[in-house]
Short mmCIF file of C-alpha atoms and ligand atoms in Angstrom, two decimals:
data_model
loop_
_atom_site.label_atom_id
_atom_site.label_comp_id
_atom_site.label_asym_id
_atom_site.label_seq_id
_atom_site.Cartn_x
_atom_site.Cartn_y
_atom_site.Cartn_z
CA UNK J 64 10.83 -29.03 67.46
CA UNK J 65 12.95 -25.95 66.85
CA UNK J 66 12.66 -24.43 63.42
CA UNK J 67 16.07 -22.84 63.71
CA UNK J 68 18.99 -24.29 61.76
CA UNK J 69 22.51 -24.05 63.12
CA UNK J 70 25.70 -23.52 61.18
CA UNK J 71 28.97 -24.54 62.77
CA UNK J 72 31.90 -22.69 61.28
CA UNK J 73 35.43 -22.22 62.54
CA UNK J 74 34.44 -23.29 66.03
CA UNK J 75 31.43 -20.99 66.30
CA UNK J 76 27.74 -21.81 66.02
CA UNK J 77 25.49 -19.45 64.10
CA UNK J 78 21.70 -19.76 64.27
CA UNK J 79 19.95 -19.56 60.91
CA UNK J 80 16.23 -18.78 60.95
CA UNK J 81 14.10 -21.03 58.76
CA UNK J 82 11.12 -20.07 56.65
CA UNK J 83 8.26 -22.28 55.51
CA UNK J 84 6.07 -21.46 52.54
CA UNK J 85 2.31 -22.02 52.37
CA UNK J 86 2.85 -25.36 50.59
CA UNK J 87 5.51 -26.55 53.04
CA UNK J 88 8.55 -25.43 51.03
CA UNK J 89 11.43 -24.89 53.45
CA UNK J 90 14.32 -22.48 53.38
CA UNK J 91 17.13 -21.31 55.60
CA UNK J 92 17.36 -17.56 55.75
CA UNK J 93 20.99 -16.69 55.09
CA UNK J 94 20.51 -12.97 54.53
CA UNK J 95 22.77 -12.11 57.50
CA UNK J 96 25.33 -14.84 56.78
CA UNK J 97 28.08 -12.67 55.33
CA UNK J 98 27.65 -9.93 57.92
CA UNK J 99 27.84 -12.50 60.73
CA UNK J 100 30.42 -14.98 59.41
CA UNK J 101 32.28 -13.40 56.46
CA UNK J 102 31.13 -16.33 54.32
CA UNK J 103 28.81 -16.30 51.34
CA UNK J 104 27.04 -19.30 49.83
CA UNK J 105 28.05 -20.58 46.41
CA UNK J 106 25.30 -22.06 44.27
CA UNK J 107 26.24 -22.30 40.61
CA UNK J 108 23.06 -22.03 38.51
CA UNK J 109 21.03 -21.12 41.65
CA UNK J 110 19.59 -24.64 41.99
CA UNK J 111 19.38 -24.24 45.79
CA UNK J 112 18.80 -20.54 46.05
CA UNK J 113 15.46 -18.93 46.75
CA UNK J 114 15.72 -15.43 45.32
CA UNK J 115 12.41 -14.16 46.69
CA UNK J 116 9.21 -14.94 48.55
CA UNK J 117 6.45 -14.99 45.96
CA UNK J 118 2.69 -15.55 46.00
CA UNK J 119 2.16 -16.06 42.27
CA UNK J 120 2.95 -19.59 41.13
CA UNK J 121 3.52 -22.86 42.93
CA UNK J 122 5.44 -25.76 41.40
CA UNK J 123 6.14 -29.13 42.94
CA UNK J 124 8.63 -30.56 40.48
CA UNK J 125 8.76 -33.98 42.14
CA UNK J 126 4.98 -34.44 41.90
CA UNK J 127 4.51 -32.61 38.59
CA UNK J 128 2.26 -29.91 40.10
CA UNK J 129 1.82 -26.40 38.66
CA UNK J 130 -0.67 -23.90 40.08
CA UNK J 131 -1.25 -20.24 39.29
CA UNK J 132 -2.43 -18.44 42.46
CA UNK J 133 -3.35 -21.84 43.87
CA UNK J 134 -5.45 -23.00 40.90
CA UNK J 135 -4.17 -26.16 39.14
CA UNK J 136 -2.99 -25.63 35.58
CA UNK J 137 -5.23 -28.50 34.45
CA UNK J 138 -8.37 -26.63 35.62
CA UNK J 139 -7.31 -23.38 34.01
CA UNK J 140 -6.40 -25.14 30.75
CA UNK J 141 -9.84 -26.74 30.62
CA UNK J 142 -12.02 -23.87 31.81
CA UNK J 143 -10.26 -20.54 31.49
CA UNK J 144 -8.83 -18.34 28.76
CA UNK J 145 -5.44 -16.71 28.45
CA UNK J 146 -6.79 -13.27 29.29
CA UNK J 147 -8.77 -14.41 32.33
CA UNK J 148 -5.70 -16.33 33.53
CA UNK J 149 -3.52 -13.27 32.90
CA UNK J 150 -5.79 -11.28 35.24
CA UNK J 151 -5.58 -14.03 37.85
CA UNK J 152 -1.78 -14.10 37.69
CA UNK J 153 -1.34 -10.33 37.83
CA UNK J 154 -4.01 -9.42 40.39
CA UNK J 155 -4.20 -12.60 42.47
CA UNK J 156 -7.89 -13.51 42.00
CA UNK J 157 -10.11 -14.60 39.17
CA UNK J 158 -11.85 -11.49 37.79
CA UNK J 159 -15.54 -10.73 38.14
CA UNK J 160 -17.40 -10.18 34.87
CA UNK J 161 -16.99 -6.40 35.24
CA UNK J 162 -13.28 -6.65 36.02
CA UNK J 163 -12.71 -8.89 33.02
CA UNK J 164 -14.62 -6.48 30.77
CA UNK J 165 -12.54 -3.53 31.98
CA UNK J 166 -9.30 -5.50 31.56
CA UNK J 167 -10.24 -6.59 28.01
CA UNK J 168 -11.30 -3.05 27.07
CA UNK J 169 -7.84 -1.80 28.00
CA UNK J 170 -6.31 -4.24 25.50
CA UNK J 171 -8.49 -2.82 22.77
CA UNK J 172 -7.72 0.74 23.79
CA UNK J 173 -3.96 0.22 23.72
CA UNK J 174 -3.54 -2.27 20.89
CA UNK J 175 -2.20 0.23 18.35
CA UNK J 176 1.48 1.02 18.43
CA UNK J 177 2.58 4.61 18.02
CA UNK J 178 2.57 5.13 14.25
CA UNK J 179 6.19 6.29 14.24
CA UNK J 180 7.26 2.87 15.53
CA UNK J 181 6.55 1.53 12.06
CA UNK J 182 9.73 3.23 10.83
CA UNK J 183 11.77 1.28 13.35
CA UNK J 184 10.37 -1.98 12.01
CA UNK J 185 11.44 -0.86 8.56
CA UNK J 186 15.07 -0.54 9.57
CA UNK J 187 15.43 -4.19 10.56
CA UNK J 188 16.86 -6.35 7.78
CA UNK J 189 14.62 -8.98 6.24
CA UNK J 190 15.23 -12.28 7.97
CA UNK J 191 16.02 -10.60 11.32
CA UNK J 192 15.05 -12.96 14.13
CA UNK J 193 11.66 -11.86 15.55
CA UNK J 194 12.93 -12.29 19.14
CA UNK J 195 15.55 -9.60 18.48
CA UNK J 196 12.87 -7.34 17.01
CA UNK J 197 10.49 -8.12 19.87
CA UNK J 198 12.92 -7.22 22.58
CA UNK J 199 14.12 -4.07 20.81
CA UNK J 200 10.60 -2.85 20.09
CA UNK J 201 9.22 -3.56 23.58
CA UNK J 202 12.04 -1.46 24.95
CA UNK J 203 11.51 1.22 22.31
CA UNK J 204 7.82 1.51 23.25
CA UNK J 205 8.68 3.55 26.32
CA UNK J 206 10.54 6.05 24.10
CA UNK J 207 7.20 6.81 22.47
CA UNK J 208 5.43 7.35 25.77
CA UNK J 209 7.16 9.91 27.92
CA UNK J 210 4.85 9.31 30.85
CA UNK J 211 5.66 5.61 30.82
CA UNK J 212 9.39 6.27 30.54
CA UNK J 213 9.34 8.52 33.60
CA UNK J 214 6.74 6.56 35.51
CA UNK J 215 7.80 5.23 38.88
CA UNK J 216 5.85 2.85 41.07
CA UNK J 217 3.62 4.78 43.47
CA UNK J 218 3.95 7.99 41.45
CA UNK J 219 0.60 7.61 39.70
CA UNK J 220 -1.97 4.86 39.48
CA UNK J 221 -1.00 3.87 35.95
CA UNK J 222 0.06 0.26 36.54
CA UNK J 223 -3.22 -1.21 35.20
CA UNK J 224 -2.86 0.76 31.99
CA UNK J 225 0.82 -0.12 31.46
CA UNK J 226 0.25 -3.79 32.24
CA UNK J 227 -2.61 -3.97 29.71
CA UNK J 228 -0.66 -1.91 27.20
CA UNK J 229 2.28 -4.31 27.42
CA UNK J 230 0.15 -7.46 27.03
CA UNK J 231 -1.77 -5.89 24.17
CA UNK J 232 1.13 -4.34 22.30
CA UNK J 233 3.47 -7.30 22.61
CA UNK J 234 1.03 -9.14 20.36
CA UNK J 235 1.00 -6.30 17.81
CA UNK J 236 4.81 -6.05 17.90
CA UNK J 237 5.15 -9.84 17.55
CA UNK J 238 2.88 -9.96 14.51
CA UNK J 239 4.65 -6.98 12.92
CA UNK J 240 8.04 -8.61 13.62
CA UNK J 241 6.92 -11.71 11.75
CA UNK J 242 5.53 -9.74 8.81
CA UNK J 243 8.64 -7.59 8.63
CA UNK J 244 10.86 -10.69 8.64
CA UNK J 245 8.90 -11.91 5.59
CA UNK J 246 8.73 -8.54 3.86
CA UNK J 247 4.91 -8.49 4.17
CA UNK J 248 2.75 -5.37 4.67
CA UNK J 249 1.70 -4.70 8.26
CA UNK J 250 -1.87 -5.56 9.26
CA UNK J 251 -3.62 -3.45 11.92
CA UNK J 252 -5.52 -5.02 14.82
CA UNK J 253 -9.32 -5.09 14.75
CA UNK J 254 -11.59 -3.94 17.56
CA UNK J 255 -14.03 -6.79 16.99
CA UNK J 256 -11.53 -9.57 17.64
CA UNK J 257 -10.57 -10.99 20.99
CA UNK J 258 -6.95 -11.25 22.05
CA UNK J 259 -5.75 -14.44 20.38
CA UNK J 260 -7.94 -14.08 17.29
CA UNK J 261 -6.55 -10.59 16.79
CA UNK J 262 -3.01 -11.90 16.91
CA UNK J 263 -3.76 -14.50 14.24
CA UNK J 264 -5.46 -11.81 12.16
CA UNK J 265 -2.40 -9.55 12.34
CA UNK J 266 -0.13 -12.49 11.49
CA UNK J 267 -2.03 -14.01 8.58
CA UNK J 268 -4.63 -11.65 7.08
CA UNK J 269 -3.74 -9.82 3.89
CA UNK J 270 -4.75 -6.28 2.87
CA UNK J 271 -7.36 -7.98 0.61
CA UNK J 272 -8.68 -10.81 2.70
CA UNK J 273 -9.16 -11.59 6.39
CA UNK J 274 -7.62 -14.77 7.72
CA UNK J 275 -10.19 -17.49 8.41
CA UNK J 276 -10.29 -17.79 12.18
CA UNK J 277 -11.05 -21.45 12.79
CA UNK J 278 -12.24 -21.83 16.41
CA UNK J 279 -9.98 -24.83 17.01
CA UNK J 280 -6.93 -22.84 15.86
CA UNK J 281 -7.80 -19.86 18.08
CA UNK J 282 -8.45 -22.19 21.03
CA UNK J 283 -5.19 -24.10 20.57
CA UNK J 284 -3.09 -20.94 20.45
CA UNK J 285 -4.95 -19.47 23.43
CA UNK J 286 -4.13 -22.66 25.34
CA UNK J 287 -0.46 -22.37 24.44
CA UNK J 288 -0.42 -18.77 25.74
CA UNK J 289 -2.18 -19.85 28.93
CA UNK J 290 0.19 -22.76 29.60
CA UNK J 291 3.16 -20.41 29.32
CA UNK J 292 1.67 -17.61 31.41
CA UNK J 293 3.97 -18.08 34.41
CA UNK J 294 6.50 -20.52 35.77
CA UNK J 295 7.98 -18.98 38.92
CA UNK J 296 11.68 -18.12 39.11
CA UNK J 297 12.99 -19.42 35.77
CA UNK J 298 15.81 -17.75 33.84
CA UNK J 299 13.71 -15.07 32.11
CA UNK J 300 11.47 -14.25 35.09
CA UNK J 301 14.49 -13.96 37.35
CA UNK J 302 15.99 -11.63 34.74
CA UNK J 303 12.84 -9.49 34.76
CA UNK J 304 12.94 -9.35 38.56
CA UNK J 305 16.62 -8.51 38.56
CA UNK J 306 16.16 -5.64 36.10
CA UNK J 307 13.03 -4.47 37.95
CA UNK J 308 14.97 -4.45 41.22
CA UNK J 309 16.97 -1.52 39.82
CA UNK J 310 13.61 0.31 39.40
CA UNK J 311 13.79 0.08 35.58
CA UNK J 312 10.42 0.59 33.92
CA UNK J 313 8.06 -2.29 33.16
CA UNK J 314 8.79 -2.33 29.42
CA UNK J 315 12.59 -2.28 29.90
CA UNK J 316 12.29 -5.14 32.39
CA UNK J 317 10.11 -7.18 30.00
CA UNK J 318 12.49 -6.53 27.08
CA UNK J 319 15.30 -8.03 29.18
CA UNK J 320 13.05 -11.04 29.85
CA UNK J 321 12.66 -11.59 26.10
CA UNK J 322 16.46 -11.70 25.68
CA UNK J 323 16.81 -14.24 28.48
CA UNK J 324 13.99 -16.32 27.03
CA UNK J 325 15.52 -16.50 23.58
CA UNK J 326 18.23 -19.07 24.39
CA UNK J 327 17.76 -22.69 23.24
CA UNK J 328 17.99 -23.97 26.81
CA UNK J 329 14.93 -21.87 27.71
CA UNK J 330 12.21 -20.40 25.45
CA UNK J 331 14.17 -21.15 22.31
CA UNK J 332 13.81 -24.86 23.02
CA UNK J 333 10.49 -25.15 21.14
CA UNK J 334 12.25 -23.96 17.98
CA UNK J 335 15.17 -26.29 18.70
CA UNK J 336 12.76 -29.24 19.12
CA UNK J 337 11.32 -28.79 15.63
CA UNK J 338 14.78 -28.32 14.13
CA UNK J 339 15.83 -31.55 15.83
CA UNK J 340 12.75 -33.43 14.57
CA UNK J 341 13.23 -32.10 11.03
CA UNK J 342 16.86 -33.25 11.10
CA UNK J 343 15.88 -36.71 12.32
CA UNK J 344 13.24 -36.93 9.61
CA UNK J 345 15.61 -35.73 6.90
CA UNK J 346 18.22 -38.28 7.87
CA UNK J 347 15.68 -41.09 7.85
CA UNK J 348 16.55 -41.85 11.48
CA UNK J 349 13.78 -43.24 13.68
CA UNK J 350 15.28 -41.27 16.57
CA UNK J 351 17.67 -43.97 17.80
CA UNK J 352 20.78 -42.30 16.38
CA UNK J 353 19.78 -38.97 17.87
CA UNK J 354 19.11 -40.50 21.29
CA UNK J 355 22.53 -42.15 21.22
CA UNK J 356 24.12 -38.80 20.37
CA UNK J 357 22.13 -37.01 23.11
CA UNK J 358 23.54 -39.46 25.65
CA UNK J 359 27.11 -38.84 24.50
CA UNK J 360 28.45 -35.79 26.32
CA UNK J 361 31.04 -35.19 23.58
CA UNK J 362 28.45 -34.93 20.82
CA UNK J 363 27.26 -31.49 21.91
CA UNK J 364 23.71 -32.81 21.43
CA UNK J 365 20.78 -32.88 23.83
CA UNK J 366 17.33 -34.28 23.38
CA UNK J 367 15.60 -30.93 23.00
CA UNK J 368 12.28 -30.60 24.82
CA UNK J 369 13.46 -33.08 27.43
CA UNK J 370 14.54 -32.35 30.98
CA UNK J 371 13.78 -29.51 33.32
CA UNK J 372 15.56 -27.90 36.23
CA UNK J 373 12.50 -28.17 38.45
CA UNK J 374 10.33 -31.01 37.08
CA UNK J 375 11.73 -34.39 37.95
CA UNK J 376 8.46 -35.91 36.86
CA UNK J 377 6.37 -35.34 33.74
CA UNK J 378 5.89 -31.58 33.17
CA UNK J 379 2.10 -31.12 33.73
CA UNK J 380 1.99 -28.65 30.84
CA UNK J 381 3.49 -31.27 28.52
CA UNK J 382 0.67 -33.69 29.40
CA UNK J 383 -1.97 -31.09 28.50
CA UNK J 384 -0.20 -30.04 25.35
CA UNK J 385 0.35 -33.60 24.14
CA UNK J 386 -3.40 -34.24 24.36
CA UNK J 387 -4.17 -30.91 22.66
CA UNK J 388 -1.66 -31.75 19.95
CA UNK J 389 -3.48 -34.97 19.06
CA UNK J 390 -6.87 -33.18 19.08
CA UNK J 391 -5.80 -30.19 16.99
CA UNK J 392 -4.05 -32.25 14.36
CA UNK J 393 -7.09 -34.53 14.08
CA UNK J 394 -9.51 -31.57 13.80
CA UNK J 395 -7.38 -29.80 11.23
CA UNK J 396 -6.83 -33.14 9.45
CA UNK J 397 -3.10 -32.50 9.52
CA UNK J 398 -0.81 -35.47 9.38
CA UNK J 399 2.68 -34.51 10.50
CA UNK J 400 5.47 -37.09 10.34
CA UNK J 401 7.26 -35.05 13.03
CA UNK J 402 4.51 -36.00 15.51
CA UNK J 403 5.20 -39.68 14.92
CA UNK J 404 8.93 -39.11 15.39
CA UNK J 405 8.27 -37.12 18.58
CA UNK J 406 6.09 -39.88 20.01
CA UNK J 407 8.65 -42.49 19.10
CA UNK J 408 11.46 -40.44 20.67
CA UNK J 409 9.43 -39.99 23.84
CA UNK J 410 8.67 -43.71 24.15
CA UNK J 411 12.28 -44.66 23.49
CA UNK J 412 13.66 -42.08 25.92
CA UNK J 413 11.24 -43.06 28.68
CA UNK J 414 12.48 -46.66 28.39
CA UNK J 415 16.13 -45.68 28.33
CA UNK J 416 18.01 -45.88 31.64
CA UNK J 417 20.03 -42.71 30.81
CA UNK J 418 16.85 -40.59 30.79
CA UNK J 419 15.07 -42.54 33.52
CA UNK J 420 17.97 -42.28 35.99
CA UNK J 421 18.33 -38.55 35.37
CA UNK J 422 14.56 -38.05 35.58
CA UNK J 423 14.44 -36.45 32.14
CA UNK J 424 10.84 -36.20 30.91
CA UNK J 425 9.28 -34.20 28.07
CA UNK J 426 8.82 -30.54 28.96
CA UNK J 427 6.23 -28.07 27.61
CA UNK J 428 8.30 -27.43 24.50
CA UNK J 429 8.34 -31.00 23.28
CA UNK J 430 4.87 -30.93 21.71
CA UNK J 431 4.04 -27.21 21.59
CA UNK J 432 6.13 -26.74 18.44
CA UNK J 433 4.19 -29.42 16.59
CA UNK J 434 0.88 -27.69 17.40
CA UNK J 435 2.26 -24.32 16.31
CA UNK J 436 3.54 -25.85 13.06
CA UNK J 437 0.09 -27.25 12.37
CA UNK J 438 -1.39 -23.76 12.96
CA UNK J 439 0.94 -22.37 10.28
CA UNK J 440 3.16 -20.49 12.72
CA UNK J 441 6.72 -20.41 11.41
CA UNK J 442 9.41 -21.94 13.57
CA UNK J 443 11.31 -18.71 14.30
CA UNK J 444 8.10 -17.36 15.86
CA UNK J 445 7.86 -20.15 18.45
CA UNK J 446 9.89 -18.38 21.14
CA UNK J 447 7.92 -15.21 20.37
CA UNK J 448 4.68 -17.07 21.11
CA UNK J 449 6.25 -18.19 24.38
CA UNK J 450 7.15 -14.56 25.18
CA UNK J 451 3.60 -13.34 24.50
CA UNK J 452 2.28 -16.06 26.81
CA UNK J 453 4.81 -15.31 29.55
CA UNK J 454 4.03 -11.59 29.72
CA UNK J 455 1.43 -11.85 32.56
CA UNK J 456 3.94 -13.76 34.68
CA UNK J 457 6.65 -11.17 34.14
CA UNK J 458 4.20 -8.35 34.90
CA UNK J 459 3.02 -10.06 38.10
CA UNK J 460 6.63 -10.56 39.21
CA UNK J 461 7.42 -6.94 38.39
CA UNK J 462 4.41 -5.87 40.48
CA UNK J 463 5.54 -8.06 43.36
CA UNK J 464 8.98 -6.45 43.35
CA UNK J 465 7.51 -2.95 43.26
CA UNK J 466 5.01 -3.65 46.03
CA UNK J 467 7.74 -4.92 48.31
CA UNK J 468 8.80 -1.95 50.40
CA UNK J 469 11.92 -3.86 51.46
CA UNK J 470 13.02 -4.54 47.87
CA UNK J 471 16.78 -4.20 47.46
CA UNK J 472 18.59 -4.11 44.16
CA UNK J 473 19.54 -7.68 43.17
CA UNK J 474 23.27 -8.00 43.47
CA UNK J 475 24.78 -11.47 43.91
CA UNK J 476 28.32 -11.95 45.14
CA UNK J 477 31.03 -14.15 43.68
CA UNK J 478 34.07 -16.12 44.69
CA UNK J 479 36.96 -14.54 42.85
CA UNK J 480 39.31 -17.14 41.36
CA UNK J 481 41.41 -14.92 39.09
CA UNK J 482 44.97 -13.66 39.47
CA UNK J 483 46.08 -12.17 42.73
CA UNK J 484 47.66 -8.72 42.73
CA UNK J 485 50.02 -8.13 39.80
CA UNK J 486 51.10 -4.93 38.08
CA UNK J 487 50.72 -3.07 34.84
CA UNK J 488 53.50 -3.79 32.31
CA UNK J 489 54.16 -1.13 29.65
CA UNK J 490 53.47 -2.35 26.07
CA UNK J 491 57.12 -2.26 24.96
CA UNK J 492 58.17 -4.49 27.86
CA UNK J 493 55.52 -7.19 27.23
CA UNK J 494 56.65 -10.51 25.74
N1 LIG E 72 19.31 -34.56 26.74
C1 LIG E 72 20.32 -35.32 27.19
N2 LIG E 72 20.84 -35.21 28.43
C2 LIG E 72 20.31 -34.29 29.25
C3 LIG E 72 19.24 -33.47 28.85
C4 LIG E 72 18.73 -33.63 27.54
N3 LIG E 72 17.73 -32.87 27.11
N4 LIG E 72 18.91 -32.64 29.87
C5 LIG E 72 19.73 -32.94 30.86
N5 LIG E 72 20.59 -33.95 30.52
C6 LIG E 72 21.58 -34.60 31.36
C7 LIG E 72 22.82 -33.73 31.57
O1 LIG E 72 23.81 -33.95 30.59
C8 LIG E 72 23.24 -34.14 32.96
O2 LIG E 72 23.87 -35.41 32.86
P1 LIG E 72 25.06 -35.79 33.90
O3 LIG E 72 24.41 -35.78 35.25
O4 LIG E 72 25.50 -37.13 33.44
O5 LIG E 72 26.10 -34.73 33.74
C9 LIG E 72 21.92 -34.38 33.67
O6 LIG E 72 20.99 -34.74 32.65
C10 LIG E 72 21.40 -33.16 34.42
O7 LIG E 72 21.34 -32.09 33.49
P2 LIG E 72 21.61 -30.59 33.82
O8 LIG E 72 22.10 -29.89 32.59
O9 LIG E 72 22.46 -30.48 35.04
O10 LIG E 72 20.16 -30.11 34.16
P3 LIG E 72 19.75 -28.61 34.31
O11 LIG E 72 18.71 -28.59 35.35
O12 LIG E 72 20.92 -27.74 34.48
O13 LIG E 72 19.14 -28.25 32.88
C11 LIG E 72 17.66 -28.08 31.07
C12 LIG E 72 17.81 -28.26 32.59
C13 LIG E 72 18.45 -26.81 30.64
C14 LIG E 72 16.21 -27.84 30.75
C15 LIG E 72 18.22 -29.33 30.36
O14 LIG E 72 17.48 -30.47 30.76
C16 LIG E 72 18.22 -29.19 28.84
O15 LIG E 72 19.19 -28.67 28.28
N6 LIG E 72 17.13 -29.65 28.16
C17 LIG E 72 17.02 -29.48 26.73
C18 LIG E 72 16.59 -28.06 26.41
C19 LIG E 72 15.14 -27.82 26.76
O16 LIG E 72 14.26 -28.61 26.43
N7 LIG E 72 14.90 -26.67 27.40
C20 LIG E 72 13.53 -26.24 27.75
C21 LIG E 72 13.35 -26.22 29.22
S1 LIG E 72 11.70 -25.89 29.64
C22 LIG E 72 11.49 -24.26 29.39
O17 LIG E 72 12.35 -23.44 29.46
C23 LIG E 72 10.17 -23.88 29.05
#
């Protein structure tokens, strides 16, 4: 059977080549459409648009499958660590022992920010949102490293260093952003600690006393980083790719990703979930009133942590995180009324025809916030944790763009629907 699609338009037939991915995903290649027909495609929100061919992450939203470089998320969550998974995502294979050692050593080598960056932290007002600080400071990092600022792909073999520097320093910046927002003194990273432990140390130690690193807390946060490590062409990753397509440097591209991630419909949803649960709790609602409001389009409400553009089945990350949530809270002997409300909301929504018909299931953010709360991470830091976790995915996508010799600057078209030609009217003649 022919794999060529045909488009019939204004009496002419145009062949459209088709492409099939390694997991059977199908696409029609329309890259010559405008040149051949004068038409463009219109796809509001890009729900039907493949923006690239990628080898990093596979998602089957109907079946609830997520794999990084072919490995199921469930296996990685059980057996791997965030840093090992970061290597897998960026370089395509699981590292050997020596490769992992070298990769980890780079994090230690580059974990300190340039000392002068401290003055920039000082100029943010107390209470500034840490996502704003994170994005600004990631971007500012390249100002403190001339070589990085002027580095271009293929110019020197520095990618490994910059990738590790970004993953390492984003954690230092994130912890500083939190401490600045609370008016607390900055805590330096320690060589002896591994990645996630070091982050917790910089967040919660004091100049007098080191934070007690409970293994279950370190493990839970590492799992959250790992589960967020990549998710193919979502809003923030597409932003990173778009910025990278202009040949902007890695740090500038990642800073743009942080901004895109911040919104409540994306990485800000974990914060919005907790705010929603707190509100339900405060009002003494068992969730029913909120669900009714979420179904009413005029209420401006949505059931936060529910629904996903791609998953039309349970988000596989949400399954893992729900289980981890139960385990962590039990181990830490934390009893959180918000967990009961969340479970009740989930049960009620999964029975409700509104959510069932629209295939709205809990996404990764629905339970991750409850775990982070139990670890003592403040709510405004939730999207920051997401951003730290997503860094390997953004770096891998950046690398993919740079390695593609055919990469063109991303530049969508539009259908103009504004005024047709009209003319300038001098101010005194305007009514
Ligand atoms: N609560 C109530 N109704 C919802 C919800 C929700 N959480 N999500 C979608 N719907 C409804 C919409 O109103 C729409 O109804 P309609 O067909 O009657 O008009 C239908 O379901 C389809 O929704 P869309 O907005 O078209 O779905 P889209 O794919 O554009 O949006 C999104 C996906 C943004 C995730 C959406 O489900 C949402 O806003 N969820 C809440 C925010 C959230 O949890 N975001 C995190 C996403 S995961 C992540 O970024 C890590």
